[in-house]
Short mmCIF file of C-alpha atoms and ligand atoms in Angstrom, two decimals:
data_model
loop_
_atom_site.label_atom_id
_atom_site.label_comp_id
_atom_site.label_asym_id
_atom_site.label_seq_id
_atom_site.Cartn_x
_atom_site.Cartn_y
_atom_site.Cartn_z
CA MET A 1 -4.86 15.95 -14.64
CA SER A 2 -5.81 13.26 -11.36
CA HIS A 3 -8.71 13.45 -10.19
CA ARG A 4 -8.29 10.23 -7.63
CA VAL A 5 -4.71 11.16 -5.96
CA LEU A 6 -4.38 15.05 -4.48
CA VAL A 7 -0.73 16.65 -4.99
CA GLU A 8 -0.34 19.64 -2.67
CA ALA A 9 3.37 21.10 -1.10
CA GLY A 10 2.81 21.17 2.91
CA PRO A 11 3.42 23.59 5.05
CA ALA A 12 7.63 23.04 4.92
CA ALA A 13 9.74 23.83 2.83
CA GLY A 14 11.20 20.83 0.64
CA VAL A 15 7.65 18.65 1.78
CA ALA A 16 4.33 17.54 -0.39
CA VAL A 17 1.62 16.36 0.56
CA LEU A 18 0.07 13.31 -1.55
CA LYS A 19 -3.81 12.70 -0.48
CA PHE A 20 -5.14 9.63 -2.18
CA ARG A 21 -9.57 10.69 -2.73
CA ASN A 22 -10.88 7.57 -4.03
CA PRO A 23 -14.54 6.80 -2.57
CA PRO A 24 -16.40 5.18 -1.58
CA VAL A 25 -13.11 3.21 0.35
CA ASN A 26 -10.07 4.42 -1.99
CA ALA A 27 -10.11 1.26 -3.71
CA LEU A 28 -7.12 0.79 -5.57
CA SER A 29 -8.42 -0.05 -8.98
CA LEU A 30 -6.84 0.42 -12.33
CA GLU A 31 -6.97 4.09 -12.72
CA MET A 32 -6.59 5.01 -9.42
CA LEU A 33 -3.18 3.36 -9.57
CA MET A 34 -2.54 4.38 -13.15
CA GLU A 35 -3.15 8.33 -11.82
CA LEU A 36 -0.88 6.70 -8.56
CA VAL A 37 1.80 5.77 -10.90
CA ILE A 38 1.56 8.97 -13.45
CA SER A 39 1.69 11.63 -9.15
CA LEU A 40 4.77 9.81 -8.29
CA GLU A 41 6.33 10.09 -11.46
CA LYS A 42 6.08 13.76 -11.70
CA LEU A 43 7.20 14.20 -7.27
CA GLU A 44 10.10 12.44 -8.12
CA ASN A 45 11.72 14.03 -10.82
CA ASP A 46 11.04 17.34 -9.13
CA LYS A 47 14.11 17.93 -7.71
CA ALA A 48 12.72 20.84 -5.17
CA VAL A 49 10.65 17.53 -3.47
CA ARG A 50 12.51 15.93 -0.54
CA GLY A 51 9.72 14.40 1.04
CA ILE A 52 5.95 13.16 0.32
CA VAL A 53 3.53 12.41 3.12
CA ILE A 54 1.68 10.54 1.81
CA THR A 55 -2.04 10.69 3.60
CA ALA A 56 -5.86 9.88 2.58
CA GLU A 57 -8.21 13.21 1.40
CA ASN A 58 -10.90 12.38 4.10
CA PRO A 59 -10.07 10.13 7.79
CA GLY A 60 -11.58 6.91 7.81
CA ILE A 61 -10.14 4.51 5.37
CA PHE A 62 -6.47 5.21 4.74
CA LEU A 63 -6.55 2.59 1.61
CA ALA A 64 -8.93 0.07 1.27
CA GLY A 65 -6.86 -2.46 -0.61
CA LEU A 66 -6.69 -3.31 -4.44
CA ASP A 67 -9.82 -3.07 -5.45
CA LEU A 68 -12.04 -6.87 -6.01
CA THR A 69 -14.15 -6.06 -8.43
CA GLU A 70 -10.55 -5.50 -10.62
CA MET A 71 -10.09 -8.93 -9.80
CA CYS A 72 -14.01 -10.96 -10.48
CA GLY A 73 -15.25 -11.51 -12.55
CA ARG A 74 -12.53 -10.19 -15.75
CA ASN A 75 -11.01 -11.43 -18.79
CA PRO A 76 -7.20 -12.91 -18.12
CA ALA A 77 -5.84 -9.71 -19.96
CA HIS A 78 -7.45 -7.41 -17.53
CA TYR A 79 -6.19 -9.37 -14.82
CA ALA A 80 -2.66 -9.00 -16.37
CA LYS A 81 -3.11 -5.59 -17.20
CA TYR A 82 -4.48 -4.65 -13.34
CA TRP A 83 -1.28 -7.05 -12.34
CA GLU A 84 1.17 -5.54 -14.38
CA ALA A 85 0.25 -2.10 -12.23
CA VAL A 86 0.31 -2.78 -9.27
CA GLN A 87 3.28 -4.14 -9.64
CA GLU A 88 4.81 -1.18 -10.50
CA LEU A 89 3.24 1.21 -7.96
CA TRP A 90 4.24 -1.04 -5.20
CA LEU A 91 8.34 -0.35 -8.40
CA ARG A 92 7.52 3.59 -8.08
CA LEU A 93 6.50 3.31 -3.68
CA TYR A 94 9.37 1.16 -3.06
CA GLN A 95 13.19 2.54 -4.65
CA SER A 96 11.34 6.26 -4.58
CA SER A 97 14.12 7.87 -4.03
CA LYS A 98 12.60 10.31 -1.50
CA VAL A 99 11.91 10.01 1.89
CA LEU A 100 8.57 8.88 2.64
CA VAL A 101 6.19 9.54 5.61
CA ALA A 102 2.58 7.87 5.99
CA ALA A 103 0.14 9.62 7.91
CA ILE A 104 -2.10 6.41 8.28
CA ASN A 105 -5.24 8.00 8.88
CA GLY A 106 -8.45 5.13 8.61
CA ALA A 107 -7.89 1.57 7.97
CA CYS A 108 -4.95 -0.12 6.18
CA PRO A 109 -6.62 -3.85 4.74
CA ALA A 110 -4.15 -5.79 2.03
CA GLY A 111 -2.92 -3.58 -0.12
CA GLY A 112 -2.80 -0.57 1.68
CA CYS A 113 -0.95 -2.13 4.15
CA LEU A 114 1.74 -2.60 1.62
CA ALA A 115 2.14 1.26 0.30
CA SER A 116 1.92 2.43 3.99
CA LEU A 117 4.87 -0.39 4.27
CA THR A 118 6.68 0.71 1.37
CA CYS A 119 7.43 3.80 2.77
CA ASP A 120 10.23 4.88 5.04
CA TYR A 121 7.99 5.84 8.33
CA ARG A 122 4.69 4.86 9.00
CA VAL A 123 2.21 6.95 12.46
CA MET A 124 -0.78 5.99 12.67
CA ALA A 125 -3.74 7.90 14.17
CA ASP A 126 -5.07 6.01 17.42
CA ASN A 127 -8.27 5.07 16.60
CA PRO A 128 -9.12 1.96 17.41
CA LYS A 129 -11.43 1.57 14.87
CA TYR A 130 -8.42 1.64 12.34
CA THR A 131 -6.77 -1.76 11.31
CA ILE A 132 -3.30 -2.81 9.37
CA GLY A 133 -1.79 -5.03 8.20
CA LEU A 134 -2.88 -8.32 5.30
CA ASN A 135 -5.09 -10.12 5.71
CA GLU A 136 -5.27 -11.92 2.35
CA THR A 137 -6.40 -15.54 4.13
CA GLN A 138 -8.97 -13.82 5.49
CA LEU A 139 -9.77 -13.87 2.20
CA GLY A 140 -9.12 -17.47 0.54
CA ILE A 141 -5.91 -15.44 -1.14
CA ILE A 142 -2.59 -15.23 -0.06
CA ALA A 143 -0.06 -12.66 -0.55
CA PRO A 144 2.73 -12.82 -3.21
CA PHE A 145 5.90 -13.20 -2.57
CA TRP A 146 6.48 -9.97 -2.76
CA PHE A 147 4.60 -8.14 -0.46
CA LYS A 148 5.65 -11.37 1.94
CA ASP A 149 9.20 -9.91 1.59
CA THR A 150 8.21 -5.82 1.84
CA LEU A 151 6.96 -7.06 5.72
CA VAL A 152 9.56 -9.19 6.62
CA ASN A 153 12.04 -6.61 6.32
CA THR A 154 9.33 -4.46 8.00
CA VAL A 155 9.22 -7.01 11.03
CA GLY A 156 11.50 -9.80 10.79
CA HIS A 157 10.45 -13.67 9.89
CA ARG A 158 8.70 -14.65 12.30
CA ALA A 159 6.45 -11.71 12.95
CA ALA A 160 5.59 -12.36 9.10
CA GLU A 161 4.82 -15.44 9.62
CA GLN A 162 2.16 -15.17 12.33
CA ALA A 163 0.53 -12.17 10.46
CA LEU A 164 0.25 -13.53 7.66
CA GLN A 165 -0.98 -17.25 7.97
CA LEU A 166 -3.77 -15.30 10.57
CA GLY A 167 -4.45 -12.33 7.80
CA THR A 168 -4.61 -10.54 11.37
CA LEU A 169 -5.50 -6.74 11.10
CA PHE A 170 -4.21 -5.48 13.91
CA PRO A 171 -5.32 -2.42 15.21
CA PRO A 172 -2.56 0.55 16.82
CA ALA A 173 -1.40 -0.02 20.22
CA LYS A 174 -0.81 -3.64 18.59
CA ALA A 175 0.16 -2.85 14.92
CA LEU A 176 3.35 -0.57 17.44
CA GLN A 177 3.75 -3.75 19.70
CA VAL A 178 4.32 -6.19 16.56
CA GLY A 179 6.39 -2.78 14.37
CA ILE A 180 4.11 -2.84 11.04
CA VAL A 181 4.31 1.17 12.51
CA ASP A 182 6.37 2.86 14.15
CA GLN A 183 4.53 5.66 16.07
CA VAL A 184 1.25 5.59 17.28
CA VAL A 185 -0.68 9.29 18.20
CA PRO A 186 -3.53 10.73 19.67
CA GLU A 187 -5.81 11.34 15.94
CA GLU A 188 -5.27 15.48 16.03
CA GLN A 189 -1.94 15.60 16.15
CA LEU A 190 -1.13 13.24 13.11
CA GLN A 191 0.18 15.48 9.86
CA SER A 192 1.60 16.93 12.56
CA ALA A 193 3.72 14.22 13.20
CA ALA A 194 4.18 13.20 10.52
CA LEU A 195 6.25 16.60 9.40
CA SER A 196 8.16 16.84 12.35
CA VAL A 197 8.98 13.34 11.81
CA MET A 198 10.39 14.26 8.46
CA ALA A 199 11.92 17.06 9.43
CA GLN A 200 13.90 14.45 11.04
CA TRP A 201 14.56 12.75 8.37
CA LEU A 202 15.07 15.97 6.05
CA ALA A 203 18.06 16.76 8.34
CA ILE A 204 20.47 13.43 6.26
CA PRO A 205 22.36 14.27 3.40
CA ASP A 206 20.07 12.82 0.59
CA HIS A 207 22.68 11.02 -1.18
CA ALA A 208 23.74 9.31 1.61
CA ARG A 209 19.89 8.44 3.01
CA GLN A 210 19.48 7.57 -1.16
CA LEU A 211 21.79 5.60 -0.97
CA THR A 212 21.49 3.69 2.03
CA LYS A 213 18.13 3.19 1.20
CA THR A 214 18.29 1.87 -2.33
CA MET A 215 21.19 -1.15 -0.62
CA MET A 216 18.92 -1.87 2.13
CA ARG A 217 16.30 -2.65 -0.72
CA LYS A 218 17.25 -3.35 -3.94
CA PRO A 219 17.51 -7.25 -3.16
CA THR A 220 14.06 -7.30 -2.12
CA VAL A 221 12.97 -5.50 -5.46
CA ASP A 222 15.62 -7.36 -7.31
CA GLN A 223 13.53 -10.18 -6.50
CA LEU A 224 9.98 -9.06 -8.92
CA VAL A 225 11.72 -6.67 -10.87
CA LYS A 226 13.60 -10.63 -12.72
CA GLN A 227 10.21 -12.11 -12.28
CA ARG A 228 8.11 -9.52 -13.45
CA GLU A 229 6.18 -11.72 -16.10
CA ALA A 230 5.93 -15.26 -14.75
CA ASP A 231 3.97 -13.57 -10.94
CA ILE A 232 2.02 -11.56 -13.43
CA GLN A 233 1.23 -15.71 -15.67
CA SER A 234 0.93 -16.13 -11.98
CA PHE A 235 -1.15 -14.07 -10.79
CA VAL A 236 -3.21 -14.68 -13.29
CA GLY A 237 -3.55 -18.72 -13.41
CA LEU A 238 -4.81 -18.32 -9.34
CA ILE A 239 -7.19 -14.99 -9.74
CA SER A 240 -8.77 -17.40 -12.72
CA GLN A 241 -9.35 -20.63 -10.78
CA ASP A 242 -13.18 -20.85 -10.09
CA SER A 243 -12.15 -22.13 -6.13
CA ILE A 244 -10.47 -18.48 -5.84
CA GLN A 245 -13.59 -17.05 -7.92
CA ARG A 246 -15.54 -17.56 -5.78
CA ALA A 247 -14.01 -17.52 -2.55
CA LEU A 248 -14.06 -13.03 -3.76
CA GLN A 249 -17.23 -13.12 -4.58
CA THR A 250 -18.71 -14.50 -1.37
CA TYR A 251 -16.08 -12.43 1.13
CA LEU A 252 -17.08 -9.15 -1.43
CA GLN A 253 -20.91 -10.14 -0.93
CA LYS A 254 -20.07 -9.97 2.63
CA LEU A 255 -18.95 -6.44 2.77
CA ARG A 256 -21.68 -5.35 0.67
CA GLN A 257 -24.70 -7.17 3.38
CA LYS A 258 -23.15 -5.55 6.29
CA LYS A 259 -24.78 -2.55 5.38
CA GLY A 260 -28.37 -4.24 5.45
C1 LIG B 301 1.31 -14.28 -7.92
C2 LIG B 301 0.05 -13.60 -7.97
C3 LIG B 301 0.10 -14.07 -6.35
C4 LIG B 301 -1.18 -15.03 -5.80
C5 LIG B 301 -2.06 -14.73 -6.45
C6 LIG B 301 -3.59 -14.89 -5.79
C7 LIG B 301 -3.60 -13.89 -4.78
C8 LIG B 301 -3.72 -12.22 -5.08
C9 LIG B 301 -3.40 -11.80 -4.58
C10 LIG B 301 -3.39 -9.75 -4.24
C11 LIG B 301 -3.77 -9.53 -2.80
C12 LIG B 301 -5.11 -8.39 -2.40
C13 LIG B 301 -4.54 -7.39 -1.52
C14 LIG B 301 -5.79 -6.93 -2.05
O1 LIG B 301 -6.00 -6.37 -1.47
S1 LIG B 301 -7.20 -7.42 -1.67
C15 LIG B 301 -8.16 -6.33 -0.79
C16 LIG B 301 -8.22 -6.59 1.27
N1 LIG B 301 -9.39 -5.59 1.26
C17 LIG B 301 -10.22 -5.69 1.70
O2 LIG B 301 -9.98 -6.58 2.54
C18 LIG B 301 -10.75 -4.56 3.09
C19 LIG B 301 -12.36 -4.38 2.29
N2 LIG B 301 -13.20 -3.80 2.95
C20 LIG B 301 -13.73 -3.52 4.39
O3 LIG B 301 -12.81 -4.13 5.46
C21 LIG B 301 -14.26 -2.31 4.46
O4 LIG B 301 -14.43 -1.43 2.68
C22 LIG B 301 -13.50 -0.71 5.11
C23 LIG B 301 -12.51 -0.56 4.30
C24 LIG B 301 -13.37 -0.63 6.20
C25 LIG B 301 -14.57 0.17 4.95
O5 LIG B 301 -15.71 0.33 6.07
P1 LIG B 301 -16.87 1.08 5.40
O6 LIG B 301 -16.74 2.10 5.57
O7 LIG B 301 -18.16 0.24 5.94
O8 LIG B 301 -17.39 0.70 4.29
P2 LIG B 301 -17.99 -0.50 3.25
O9 LIG B 301 -17.74 -1.69 3.54
O10 LIG B 301 -19.69 -0.64 3.42
O11 LIG B 301 -17.69 -0.30 2.78
C26 LIG B 301 -18.39 0.32 0.87
C27 LIG B 301 -17.70 0.26 -0.45
O12 LIG B 301 -17.08 0.14 -1.02
C28 LIG B 301 -16.51 -1.50 -1.36
N3 LIG B 301 -15.40 -1.75 -0.92
C29 LIG B 301 -14.96 -2.07 -0.03
N4 LIG B 301 -13.54 -2.25 -0.25
C30 LIG B 301 -13.36 -2.81 -1.69
C31 LIG B 301 -11.82 -3.21 -2.14
N5 LIG B 301 -10.54 -3.88 -1.40
N6 LIG B 301 -12.65 -3.51 -3.50
C32 LIG B 301 -13.47 -3.23 -3.43
N7 LIG B 301 -14.81 -2.71 -2.89
C33 LIG B 301 -14.75 -2.49 -1.77
C34 LIG B 301 -17.83 -2.54 -0.27
O13 LIG B 301 -18.25 -3.36 -1.14
C35 LIG B 301 -19.25 -1.20 -0.64
O14 LIG B 301 -19.60 -1.32 -1.43
P3 LIG B 301 -21.21 -1.10 -1.92
O15 LIG B 301 -21.25 -1.73 -3.45
O16 LIG B 301 -21.58 -2.52 -1.39
O17 LIG B 301 -21.58 0.08 -1.40
#
């Protein structure tokens, strides 16, 4: 039984809706990652499901990204386990045979943005409070190569380089302009817009669409698959550095003080 991920049958045949519900901010904790992987595996094996709309149960925060508390003050074995789970989620999402449509109904930084970038299409609610992007450099950390590759595959090299170096979080109109999302709609129309685009994608025969998706994504997937263990060791080495730990602690404190 999953607590942090809700899977519902969609209003249209063959469509499931996967909702994030990990309060307070839908951070990708280790438990959340594991529940997501299990939910995605079940959906992947369900022949009746052809498409999945991915959204947050409560509007406001789509995903707050990776859980910073999983990357601060822990031991190397924990960092390795956590990173393997992050890799696993990305591999499941990016290689999914289903049509994935992200209905972005809230803040979507870093790991949240990455999850949405694995989808085939992104619709974002037109709310200026919501932003999306790979903001890692603003935290004093760097987006790993496969985060970078996923962004490059979406927006192209120049736009990705600029966005990554600056750690830009784009509001909806800018996100549309740069191509990080495909469509921006009034907030109350988000779910219907996601279902409408899903219907268009499902009009294509599955086998042809799936083979095309694999052809487009395989080179990027292979890069990680062939060096998964090295990527884990690289993460553990970097995240364990005092300077990185200090940067993450400072960022977390800033988030906590924001309220005070
Ligand atoms: C091979 C390896 C190569 C390199 C290795 C080096 C680095 C590794 C790269 C790792 C890549 C990292 C990816 C990430 O995803 S990092 C996380 C990025 N996320 C963010 O920057 C978002 C931060 N959060 C926010 O901006 C806001 O919280 C948000 C989501 C807009 C919501 O705002 P609001 O509703 O006002 O809520 P609060 O800010 O008050 O937060 C409430 C509560 O939640 C805590 N929190 C927020 N975000 C996170 C998080 N990502 N992880 C853990 N906890 C989070 C926040 O601190 C508050 O806690 P409190 O205790 O005060 O209640």
